[in-house]
Amino acid sequence: MEFNQLIGIIGVSLIILLTIWIWQKAFRRKQTDVKKVTLRQIDRMDGHAFEDYMAVVYAASGYKTWQTKKSRDYGADLVLIDDDNETIVIQLKRYGANLGLSSVQEIYAAKAYYQASKSVVLTTAESVTDSCWQLAAATDVHFLVRDDIVEMIKLIKKDKWDDVYWLLATPHIPEKKNRGNQLDEVATNGRKIQVGDYFLK
C-alpha cells in the first residue's frame, strides 16, 4: 500500500470518527436539554437523572433550589425556598407502578429534619394508593402527580416559566377523611393481658 493511500484511509477514518462523535454529542445534548425532554424520556430516566432534571426545572422556574446528597438525604431529594421565603422539601419518585406509603413517610420525616413548612411528593407513578392519600392527608403531605408532569412539560416547551412555577407551587392537597377505627385495644381482664399467643397473668 502506498503512503498516499494510507494517509487517505487514515483521513477518511478520522472524518468518520469525528462525525460519529459530533452526532453522539448532539444526540446527548438533545436528551438532556430540559426544554426538549419528553414524558417518554422521563419514564426511562433512573432516579438520579430524574432528580437532576427536576432540580433544573425548579431552579429555572424561580425557586431557590438545593439538591440533597444522594445518600443520607433524610427523605428529601430537593430543598426549596419559594417567593414567600418558605422552605419546601420535595421527594421525587420516578415510578411506573403505584406509589405507596413509604414516600409519604420519608417526606414527612424530611419536613421535620429540614424544618420545612411544606412537603411535596412529585411522582411519575400511574396512580397513588388510597392508603398513601390517607396518610398524606393526616400528615399534611401534598402531591404533584403524573398529569401535573405532563402539563409541566407542555409549559416548559412553550417557555412559560412563570406558569411552571405556579403549577409546582399548587400541589394536590389530600382531603382529610374520617379514618374510622383502625386500632385494636389491648384488653385487660382483671389481671390477665393477652394479645395473640402472648399473655401476662
mmCIF file with all atom_site columns, C-alpha atoms in Angstrom:
data_model
loop_
_atom_site.group_PDB
_atom_site.id
_atom_site.type_symbol
_atom_site.label_atom_id
_atom_site.label_alt_id
_atom_site.label_comp_id
_atom_site.label_asym_id
_atom_site.label_entity_id
_atom_site.label_seq_id
_atom_site.pdbx_PDB_ins_code
_atom_site.Cartn_x
_atom_site.Cartn_y
_atom_site.Cartn_z
_atom_site.occupancy
_atom_site.B_iso_or_equiv
_atom_site.pdbx_formal_charge
_atom_site.auth_seq_id
_atom_site.auth_comp_id
_atom_site.auth_asym_id
_atom_site.auth_atom_id
_atom_site.pdbx_PDB_model_num
ATOM 1   C CA . MET A 1 1   ? 0.000   0.000   0.000  1.00 0.00 ? 1   MET A CA 1
ATOM 2   C CA . GLU A 1 2   ? 1.315   3.346   -0.973 1.00 0.00 ? 2   GLU A CA 1
ATOM 3   C CA . PHE A 1 3   ? 1.883   6.116   1.510  1.00 0.00 ? 3   PHE A CA 1
ATOM 4   C CA . ASN A 1 4   ? -0.768  8.377   -0.091 1.00 0.00 ? 4   ASN A CA 1
ATOM 5   C CA . GLN A 1 5   ? -3.402  5.625   0.135  1.00 0.00 ? 5   GLN A CA 1
ATOM 6   C CA . LEU A 1 6   ? -2.572  5.063   3.787  1.00 0.00 ? 6   LEU A CA 1
ATOM 7   C CA . ILE A 1 7   ? -2.904  8.800   4.505  1.00 0.00 ? 7   ILE A CA 1
ATOM 8   C CA . GLY A 1 8   ? -6.227  8.825   2.629  1.00 0.00 ? 8   GLY A CA 1
ATOM 9   C CA . ILE A 1 9   ? -7.598  5.875   4.639  1.00 0.00 ? 9   ILE A CA 1
ATOM 10  C CA . ILE A 1 10  ? -6.495  7.474   7.934  1.00 0.00 ? 10  ILE A CA 1
ATOM 11  C CA . GLY A 1 11  ? -8.046  10.791  6.878  1.00 0.00 ? 11  GLY A CA 1
ATOM 12  C CA . VAL A 1 12  ? -11.394 9.202   5.952  1.00 0.00 ? 12  VAL A CA 1
ATOM 13  C CA . SER A 1 13  ? -11.377 7.181   9.180  1.00 0.00 ? 13  SER A CA 1
ATOM 14  C CA . LEU A 1 14  ? -10.761 10.317  11.228 1.00 0.00 ? 14  LEU A CA 1
ATOM 15  C CA . ILE A 1 15  ? -13.580 12.153  9.449  1.00 0.00 ? 15  ILE A CA 1
ATOM 16  C CA . ILE A 1 16  ? -15.967 9.239   10.129 1.00 0.00 ? 16  ILE A CA 1
ATOM 17  C CA . LEU A 1 17  ? -14.964 9.083   13.803 1.00 0.00 ? 17  LEU A CA 1
ATOM 18  C CA . LEU A 1 18  ? -15.320 12.861  14.173 1.00 0.00 ? 18  LEU A CA 1
ATOM 19  C CA . THR A 1 19  ? -18.773 12.752  12.531 1.00 0.00 ? 19  THR A CA 1
ATOM 20  C CA . ILE A 1 20  ? -19.907 9.970   14.892 1.00 0.00 ? 20  ILE A CA 1
ATOM 21  C CA . TRP A 1 21  ? -18.547 11.868  17.905 1.00 0.00 ? 21  TRP A CA 1
ATOM 22  C CA . ILE A 1 22  ? -20.353 15.101  16.872 1.00 0.00 ? 22  ILE A CA 1
ATOM 23  C CA . TRP A 1 23  ? -23.596 13.202  16.227 1.00 0.00 ? 23  TRP A CA 1
ATOM 24  C CA . GLN A 1 24  ? -23.428 11.456  19.629 1.00 0.00 ? 24  GLN A CA 1
ATOM 25  C CA . LYS A 1 25  ? -22.703 14.743  21.394 1.00 0.00 ? 25  LYS A CA 1
ATOM 26  C CA . ALA A 1 26  ? -25.663 16.437  19.651 1.00 0.00 ? 26  ALA A CA 1
ATOM 27  C CA . PHE A 1 27  ? -27.937 13.473  20.470 1.00 0.00 ? 27  PHE A CA 1
ATOM 28  C CA . ARG A 1 28  ? -26.854 13.510  24.135 1.00 0.00 ? 28  ARG A CA 1
ATOM 29  C CA . ARG A 1 29  ? -27.406 17.276  24.300 1.00 0.00 ? 29  ARG A CA 1
ATOM 30  C CA . LYS A 1 30  ? -30.930 16.850  22.935 1.00 0.00 ? 30  LYS A CA 1
ATOM 31  C CA . GLN A 1 31  ? -31.599 14.173  25.558 1.00 0.00 ? 31  GLN A CA 1
ATOM 32  C CA . THR A 1 32  ? -30.533 16.470  28.411 1.00 0.00 ? 32  THR A CA 1
ATOM 33  C CA . ASP A 1 33  ? -31.927 19.814  27.208 1.00 0.00 ? 33  ASP A CA 1
ATOM 34  C CA . VAL A 1 34  ? -34.769 20.409  29.682 1.00 0.00 ? 34  VAL A CA 1
ATOM 35  C CA . LYS A 1 35  ? -36.843 22.180  27.016 1.00 0.00 ? 35  LYS A CA 1
ATOM 36  C CA . LYS A 1 36  ? -36.749 19.073  24.823 1.00 0.00 ? 36  LYS A CA 1
ATOM 37  C CA . VAL A 1 37  ? -37.304 16.339  27.408 1.00 0.00 ? 37  VAL A CA 1
ATOM 38  C CA . THR A 1 38  ? -40.464 14.295  26.867 1.00 0.00 ? 38  THR A CA 1
ATOM 39  C CA . LEU A 1 39  ? -42.544 12.197  29.250 1.00 0.00 ? 39  LEU A CA 1
ATOM 40  C CA . ARG A 1 40  ? -41.234 9.111   27.488 1.00 0.00 ? 40  ARG A CA 1
ATOM 41  C CA . GLN A 1 41  ? -37.659 10.162  28.269 1.00 0.00 ? 41  GLN A CA 1
ATOM 42  C CA . ILE A 1 42  ? -38.611 10.830  31.900 1.00 0.00 ? 42  ILE A CA 1
ATOM 43  C CA . ASP A 1 43  ? -40.105 7.346   32.125 1.00 0.00 ? 43  ASP A CA 1
ATOM 44  C CA . ARG A 1 44  ? -36.731 5.920   31.060 1.00 0.00 ? 44  ARG A CA 1
ATOM 45  C CA . MET A 1 45  ? -34.666 8.019   33.487 1.00 0.00 ? 45  MET A CA 1
ATOM 46  C CA . ASP A 1 46  ? -33.178 6.468   36.574 1.00 0.00 ? 46  ASP A CA 1
ATOM 47  C CA . GLY A 1 47  ? -33.908 8.088   39.923 1.00 0.00 ? 47  GLY A CA 1
ATOM 48  C CA . HIS A 1 48  ? -30.749 10.231  39.967 1.00 0.00 ? 48  HIS A CA 1
ATOM 49  C CA . ALA A 1 49  ? -31.328 11.566  36.442 1.00 0.00 ? 49  ALA A CA 1
ATOM 50  C CA . PHE A 1 50  ? -34.918 12.462  37.375 1.00 0.00 ? 50  PHE A CA 1
ATOM 51  C CA . GLU A 1 51  ? -33.639 14.324  40.468 1.00 0.00 ? 51  GLU A CA 1
ATOM 52  C CA . ASP A 1 52  ? -31.151 16.281  38.329 1.00 0.00 ? 52  ASP A CA 1
ATOM 53  C CA . TYR A 1 53  ? -33.835 17.095  35.744 1.00 0.00 ? 53  TYR A CA 1
ATOM 54  C CA . MET A 1 54  ? -36.312 18.343  38.351 1.00 0.00 ? 54  MET A CA 1
ATOM 55  C CA . ALA A 1 55  ? -33.594 20.369  40.126 1.00 0.00 ? 55  ALA A CA 1
ATOM 56  C CA . VAL A 1 56  ? -33.063 22.277  36.865 1.00 0.00 ? 56  VAL A CA 1
ATOM 57  C CA . VAL A 1 57  ? -36.836 22.729  36.388 1.00 0.00 ? 57  VAL A CA 1
ATOM 58  C CA . TYR A 1 58  ? -37.370 24.084  39.921 1.00 0.00 ? 58  TYR A CA 1
ATOM 59  C CA . ALA A 1 59  ? -34.357 26.416  39.687 1.00 0.00 ? 59  ALA A CA 1
ATOM 60  C CA . ALA A 1 60  ? -35.364 27.666  36.215 1.00 0.00 ? 60  ALA A CA 1
ATOM 61  C CA . SER A 1 61  ? -38.918 28.395  37.362 1.00 0.00 ? 61  SER A CA 1
ATOM 62  C CA . GLY A 1 62  ? -37.707 30.663  40.164 1.00 0.00 ? 62  GLY A CA 1
ATOM 63  C CA . TYR A 1 63  ? -37.239 28.543  43.282 1.00 0.00 ? 63  TYR A CA 1
ATOM 64  C CA . LYS A 1 64  ? -34.001 28.773  45.222 1.00 0.00 ? 64  LYS A CA 1
ATOM 65  C CA . THR A 1 65  ? -33.019 25.120  44.904 1.00 0.00 ? 65  THR A CA 1
ATOM 66  C CA . TRP A 1 66  ? -30.686 22.704  46.669 1.00 0.00 ? 66  TRP A CA 1
ATOM 67  C CA . GLN A 1 67  ? -30.157 19.032  45.958 1.00 0.00 ? 67  GLN A CA 1
ATOM 68  C CA . THR A 1 68  ? -29.606 16.773  48.928 1.00 0.00 ? 68  THR A CA 1
ATOM 69  C CA . LYS A 1 69  ? -26.767 14.261  48.992 1.00 0.00 ? 69  LYS A CA 1
ATOM 70  C CA . LYS A 1 70  ? -27.589 11.053  47.142 1.00 0.00 ? 70  LYS A CA 1
ATOM 71  C CA . SER A 1 71  ? -27.120 9.125   50.366 1.00 0.00 ? 71  SER A CA 1
ATOM 72  C CA . ARG A 1 72  ? -28.368 10.360  53.727 1.00 0.00 ? 72  ARG A CA 1
ATOM 73  C CA . ASP A 1 73  ? -30.954 12.674  52.208 1.00 0.00 ? 73  ASP A CA 1
ATOM 74  C CA . TYR A 1 74  ? -33.261 12.181  55.228 1.00 0.00 ? 74  TYR A CA 1
ATOM 75  C CA . GLY A 1 75  ? -36.219 11.631  52.914 1.00 0.00 ? 75  GLY A CA 1
ATOM 76  C CA . ALA A 1 76  ? -35.943 14.676  50.635 1.00 0.00 ? 76  ALA A CA 1
ATOM 77  C CA . ASP A 1 77  ? -34.358 14.955  47.207 1.00 0.00 ? 77  ASP A CA 1
ATOM 78  C CA . LEU A 1 78  ? -34.706 18.732  46.878 1.00 0.00 ? 78  LEU A CA 1
ATOM 79  C CA . VAL A 1 79  ? -34.983 21.568  49.365 1.00 0.00 ? 79  VAL A CA 1
ATOM 80  C CA . LEU A 1 80  ? -36.513 24.772  48.017 1.00 0.00 ? 80  LEU A CA 1
ATOM 81  C CA . ILE A 1 81  ? -37.271 28.294  49.117 1.00 0.00 ? 81  ILE A CA 1
ATOM 82  C CA . ASP A 1 82  ? -40.256 29.879  47.377 1.00 0.00 ? 82  ASP A CA 1
ATOM 83  C CA . ASP A 1 83  ? -41.233 33.526  46.725 1.00 0.00 ? 83  ASP A CA 1
ATOM 84  C CA . ASP A 1 84  ? -42.700 33.775  50.243 1.00 0.00 ? 84  ASP A CA 1
ATOM 85  C CA . ASN A 1 85  ? -39.354 32.674  51.741 1.00 0.00 ? 85  ASN A CA 1
ATOM 86  C CA . GLU A 1 86  ? -40.867 29.377  52.906 1.00 0.00 ? 86  GLU A CA 1
ATOM 87  C CA . THR A 1 87  ? -38.875 26.157  52.904 1.00 0.00 ? 87  THR A CA 1
ATOM 88  C CA . ILE A 1 88  ? -40.323 23.242  50.938 1.00 0.00 ? 88  ILE A CA 1
ATOM 89  C CA . VAL A 1 89  ? -38.994 19.679  50.815 1.00 0.00 ? 89  VAL A CA 1
ATOM 90  C CA . ILE A 1 90  ? -39.558 17.576  47.714 1.00 0.00 ? 90  ILE A CA 1
ATOM 91  C CA . GLN A 1 91  ? -39.494 13.784  47.428 1.00 0.00 ? 91  GLN A CA 1
ATOM 92  C CA . LEU A 1 92  ? -39.129 12.719  43.785 1.00 0.00 ? 92  LEU A CA 1
ATOM 93  C CA . LYS A 1 93  ? -40.433 9.287   42.835 1.00 0.00 ? 93  LYS A CA 1
ATOM 94  C CA . ARG A 1 94  ? -39.817 8.112   39.275 1.00 0.00 ? 94  ARG A CA 1
ATOM 95  C CA . TYR A 1 95  ? -42.092 5.055   39.443 1.00 0.00 ? 95  TYR A CA 1
ATOM 96  C CA . GLY A 1 96  ? -44.013 3.097   36.869 1.00 0.00 ? 96  GLY A CA 1
ATOM 97  C CA . ALA A 1 97  ? -46.440 1.383   39.217 1.00 0.00 ? 97  ALA A CA 1
ATOM 98  C CA . ASN A 1 98  ? -48.451 2.542   42.248 1.00 0.00 ? 98  ASN A CA 1
ATOM 99  C CA . LEU A 1 99  ? -46.990 4.979   44.728 1.00 0.00 ? 99  LEU A CA 1
ATOM 100 C CA . GLY A 1 100 ? -47.135 3.609   48.268 1.00 0.00 ? 100 GLY A CA 1
ATOM 101 C CA . LEU A 1 101 ? -46.830 4.720   51.877 1.00 0.00 ? 101 LEU A CA 1
ATOM 102 C CA . SER A 1 102 ? -43.036 4.915   52.115 1.00 0.00 ? 102 SER A CA 1
ATOM 103 C CA . SER A 1 103 ? -42.881 8.113   50.034 1.00 0.00 ? 103 SER A CA 1
ATOM 104 C CA . VAL A 1 104 ? -45.194 9.919   52.474 1.00 0.00 ? 104 VAL A CA 1
ATOM 105 C CA . GLN A 1 105 ? -43.332 8.565   55.493 1.00 0.00 ? 105 GLN A CA 1
ATOM 106 C CA . GLU A 1 106 ? -39.976 9.678   54.065 1.00 0.00 ? 106 GLU A CA 1
ATOM 107 C CA . ILE A 1 107 ? -41.050 13.216  53.150 1.00 0.00 ? 107 ILE A CA 1
ATOM 108 C CA . TYR A 1 108 ? -42.859 13.671  56.471 1.00 0.00 ? 108 TYR A CA 1
ATOM 109 C CA . ALA A 1 109 ? -39.583 12.863  58.252 1.00 0.00 ? 109 ALA A CA 1
ATOM 110 C CA . ALA A 1 110 ? -37.701 15.200  55.899 1.00 0.00 ? 110 ALA A CA 1
ATOM 111 C CA . LYS A 1 111 ? -40.098 18.031  56.676 1.00 0.00 ? 111 LYS A CA 1
ATOM 112 C CA . ALA A 1 112 ? -39.166 17.764  60.347 1.00 0.00 ? 112 ALA A CA 1
ATOM 113 C CA . TYR A 1 113 ? -35.447 17.298  59.664 1.00 0.00 ? 113 TYR A CA 1
ATOM 114 C CA . TYR A 1 114 ? -35.128 20.291  57.302 1.00 0.00 ? 114 TYR A CA 1
ATOM 115 C CA . GLN A 1 115 ? -37.606 22.351  59.355 1.00 0.00 ? 115 GLN A CA 1
ATOM 116 C CA . ALA A 1 116 ? -39.715 22.950  56.263 1.00 0.00 ? 116 ALA A CA 1
ATOM 117 C CA . SER A 1 117 ? -43.167 24.477  56.185 1.00 0.00 ? 117 SER A CA 1
ATOM 118 C CA . LYS A 1 118 ? -44.389 22.330  53.292 1.00 0.00 ? 118 LYS A CA 1
ATOM 119 C CA . SER A 1 119 ? -43.695 18.834  51.954 1.00 0.00 ? 119 SER A CA 1
ATOM 120 C CA . VAL A 1 120 ? -44.460 17.543  48.463 1.00 0.00 ? 120 VAL A CA 1
ATOM 121 C CA . VAL A 1 121 ? -44.149 14.181  46.741 1.00 0.00 ? 121 VAL A CA 1
ATOM 122 C CA . LEU A 1 122 ? -43.725 14.594  42.979 1.00 0.00 ? 122 LEU A CA 1
ATOM 123 C CA . THR A 1 123 ? -44.268 11.314  41.155 1.00 0.00 ? 123 THR A CA 1
ATOM 124 C CA . THR A 1 124 ? -44.442 9.819   37.686 1.00 0.00 ? 124 THR A CA 1
ATOM 125 C CA . ALA A 1 125 ? -46.429 6.861   39.066 1.00 0.00 ? 125 ALA A CA 1
ATOM 126 C CA . GLU A 1 126 ? -49.574 5.867   37.211 1.00 0.00 ? 126 GLU A CA 1
ATOM 127 C CA . SER A 1 127 ? -51.560 6.053   40.450 1.00 0.00 ? 127 SER A CA 1
ATOM 128 C CA . VAL A 1 128 ? -51.326 6.702   44.163 1.00 0.00 ? 128 VAL A CA 1
ATOM 129 C CA . THR A 1 129 ? -52.753 4.124   46.580 1.00 0.00 ? 129 THR A CA 1
ATOM 130 C CA . ASP A 1 130 ? -55.700 5.075   48.801 1.00 0.00 ? 130 ASP A CA 1
ATOM 131 C CA . SER A 1 131 ? -53.648 4.403   51.932 1.00 0.00 ? 131 SER A CA 1
ATOM 132 C CA . CYS A 1 132 ? -50.959 6.753   50.606 1.00 0.00 ? 132 CYS A CA 1
ATOM 133 C CA . TRP A 1 133 ? -53.547 9.534   50.088 1.00 0.00 ? 133 TRP A CA 1
ATOM 134 C CA . GLN A 1 134 ? -54.965 8.924   53.592 1.00 0.00 ? 134 GLN A CA 1
ATOM 135 C CA . LEU A 1 135 ? -51.558 9.105   55.276 1.00 0.00 ? 135 LEU A CA 1
ATOM 136 C CA . ALA A 1 136 ? -50.717 12.215  53.251 1.00 0.00 ? 136 ALA A CA 1
ATOM 137 C CA . ALA A 1 137 ? -53.937 13.875  54.434 1.00 0.00 ? 137 ALA A CA 1
ATOM 138 C CA . ALA A 1 138 ? -53.122 13.046  58.061 1.00 0.00 ? 138 ALA A CA 1
ATOM 139 C CA . THR A 1 139 ? -49.531 14.333  57.776 1.00 0.00 ? 139 THR A CA 1
ATOM 140 C CA . ASP A 1 140 ? -50.190 17.369  55.543 1.00 0.00 ? 140 ASP A CA 1
ATOM 141 C CA . VAL A 1 141 ? -48.121 15.990  52.661 1.00 0.00 ? 141 VAL A CA 1
ATOM 142 C CA . HIS A 1 142 ? -49.058 17.276  49.195 1.00 0.00 ? 142 HIS A CA 1
ATOM 143 C CA . PHE A 1 143 ? -48.725 15.656  45.758 1.00 0.00 ? 143 PHE A CA 1
ATOM 144 C CA . LEU A 1 144 ? -47.762 16.550  42.227 1.00 0.00 ? 144 LEU A CA 1
ATOM 145 C CA . VAL A 1 145 ? -48.778 13.607  40.026 1.00 0.00 ? 145 VAL A CA 1
ATOM 146 C CA . ARG A 1 146 ? -48.197 12.330  36.507 1.00 0.00 ? 146 ARG A CA 1
ATOM 147 C CA . ASP A 1 147 ? -50.828 14.625  34.942 1.00 0.00 ? 147 ASP A CA 1
ATOM 148 C CA . ASP A 1 148 ? -49.053 17.617  36.515 1.00 0.00 ? 148 ASP A CA 1
ATOM 149 C CA . ILE A 1 149 ? -45.763 16.484  34.966 1.00 0.00 ? 149 ILE A CA 1
ATOM 150 C CA . VAL A 1 150 ? -47.442 16.239  31.552 1.00 0.00 ? 150 VAL A CA 1
ATOM 151 C CA . GLU A 1 151 ? -48.732 19.819  31.949 1.00 0.00 ? 151 GLU A CA 1
ATOM 152 C CA . MET A 1 152 ? -45.325 20.983  33.213 1.00 0.00 ? 152 MET A CA 1
ATOM 153 C CA . ILE A 1 153 ? -43.606 19.567  30.103 1.00 0.00 ? 153 ILE A CA 1
ATOM 154 C CA . LYS A 1 154 ? -46.061 21.427  27.836 1.00 0.00 ? 154 LYS A CA 1
ATOM 155 C CA . LEU A 1 155 ? -45.425 24.695  29.665 1.00 0.00 ? 155 LEU A CA 1
ATOM 156 C CA . ILE A 1 156 ? -41.646 24.230  29.513 1.00 0.00 ? 156 ILE A CA 1
ATOM 157 C CA . LYS A 1 157 ? -41.793 23.635  25.747 1.00 0.00 ? 157 LYS A CA 1
ATOM 158 C CA . LYS A 1 158 ? -43.703 26.934  25.413 1.00 0.00 ? 158 LYS A CA 1
ATOM 159 C CA . ASP A 1 159 ? -41.100 28.672  27.630 1.00 0.00 ? 159 ASP A CA 1
ATOM 160 C CA . LYS A 1 160 ? -43.806 29.653  30.173 1.00 0.00 ? 160 LYS A CA 1
ATOM 161 C CA . TRP A 1 161 ? -41.643 29.501  33.299 1.00 0.00 ? 161 TRP A CA 1
ATOM 162 C CA . ASP A 1 162 ? -43.960 31.634  35.450 1.00 0.00 ? 162 ASP A CA 1
ATOM 163 C CA . ASP A 1 163 ? -46.735 29.114  34.773 1.00 0.00 ? 163 ASP A CA 1
ATOM 164 C CA . VAL A 1 164 ? -44.349 26.261  35.602 1.00 0.00 ? 164 VAL A CA 1
ATOM 165 C CA . TYR A 1 165 ? -43.622 27.975  38.932 1.00 0.00 ? 165 TYR A CA 1
ATOM 166 C CA . TRP A 1 166 ? -47.334 28.228  39.779 1.00 0.00 ? 166 TRP A CA 1
ATOM 167 C CA . LEU A 1 167 ? -48.045 24.671  38.681 1.00 0.00 ? 167 LEU A CA 1
ATOM 168 C CA . LEU A 1 168 ? -45.294 23.423  41.005 1.00 0.00 ? 168 LEU A CA 1
ATOM 169 C CA . ALA A 1 169 ? -46.482 25.780  43.772 1.00 0.00 ? 169 ALA A CA 1
ATOM 170 C CA . THR A 1 170 ? -50.017 24.376  43.785 1.00 0.00 ? 170 THR A CA 1
ATOM 171 C CA . PRO A 1 171 ? -49.808 20.657  44.502 1.00 0.00 ? 171 PRO A CA 1
ATOM 172 C CA . HIS A 1 172 ? -52.811 18.480  45.269 1.00 0.00 ? 172 HIS A CA 1
ATOM 173 C CA . ILE A 1 173 ? -53.817 18.592  48.924 1.00 0.00 ? 173 ILE A CA 1
ATOM 174 C CA . PRO A 1 174 ? -55.308 15.263  50.022 1.00 0.00 ? 174 PRO A CA 1
ATOM 175 C CA . GLU A 1 175 ? -58.753 15.524  51.565 1.00 0.00 ? 175 GLU A CA 1
ATOM 176 C CA . LYS A 1 176 ? -58.976 14.504  55.192 1.00 0.00 ? 176 LYS A CA 1
ATOM 177 C CA . LYS A 1 177 ? -61.493 11.716  55.697 1.00 0.00 ? 177 LYS A CA 1
ATOM 178 C CA . ASN A 1 178 ? -62.886 10.000  58.740 1.00 0.00 ? 178 ASN A CA 1
ATOM 179 C CA . ARG A 1 179 ? -60.288 7.309   59.316 1.00 0.00 ? 179 ARG A CA 1
ATOM 180 C CA . GLY A 1 180 ? -62.625 5.046   61.252 1.00 0.00 ? 180 GLY A CA 1
ATOM 181 C CA . ASN A 1 181 ? -61.378 2.722   63.932 1.00 0.00 ? 181 ASN A CA 1
ATOM 182 C CA . GLN A 1 182 ? -58.010 1.319   62.901 1.00 0.00 ? 182 GLN A CA 1
ATOM 183 C CA . LEU A 1 183 ? -56.850 0.482   66.405 1.00 0.00 ? 183 LEU A CA 1
ATOM 184 C CA . ASP A 1 184 ? -57.314 -2.720  68.359 1.00 0.00 ? 184 ASP A CA 1
ATOM 185 C CA . GLU A 1 185 ? -57.411 -2.113  72.073 1.00 0.00 ? 185 GLU A CA 1
ATOM 186 C CA . VAL A 1 186 ? -55.254 -4.365  74.207 1.00 0.00 ? 186 VAL A CA 1
ATOM 187 C CA . ALA A 1 187 ? -57.837 -5.848  76.564 1.00 0.00 ? 187 ALA A CA 1
ATOM 188 C CA . THR A 1 188 ? -57.049 -6.324  80.209 1.00 0.00 ? 188 THR A CA 1
ATOM 189 C CA . ASN A 1 189 ? -59.425 -8.679  82.021 1.00 0.00 ? 189 ASN A CA 1
ATOM 190 C CA . GLY A 1 190 ? -58.646 -8.269  85.674 1.00 0.00 ? 190 GLY A CA 1
ATOM 191 C CA . ARG A 1 191 ? -55.023 -9.244  85.976 1.00 0.00 ? 191 ARG A CA 1
ATOM 192 C CA . LYS A 1 192 ? -54.693 -11.024 82.618 1.00 0.00 ? 192 LYS A CA 1
ATOM 193 C CA . ILE A 1 193 ? -53.487 -9.352  79.410 1.00 0.00 ? 193 ILE A CA 1
ATOM 194 C CA . GLN A 1 194 ? -53.381 -11.346 76.201 1.00 0.00 ? 194 GLN A CA 1
ATOM 195 C CA . VAL A 1 195 ? -52.517 -10.405 72.636 1.00 0.00 ? 195 VAL A CA 1
ATOM 196 C CA . GLY A 1 196 ? -52.305 -13.245 70.122 1.00 0.00 ? 196 GLY A CA 1
ATOM 197 C CA . ASP A 1 197 ? -50.404 -16.068 71.793 1.00 0.00 ? 197 ASP A CA 1
ATOM 198 C CA . TYR A 1 198 ? -48.668 -13.779 74.321 1.00 0.00 ? 198 TYR A CA 1
ATOM 199 C CA . PHE A 1 199 ? -50.141 -13.234 77.764 1.00 0.00 ? 199 PHE A CA 1
ATOM 200 C CA . LEU A 1 200 ? -49.377 -11.954 81.233 1.00 0.00 ? 200 LEU A CA 1
ATOM 201 C CA . LYS A 1 201 ? -51.170 -13.046 84.423 1.00 0.00 ? 201 LYS A CA 1
#
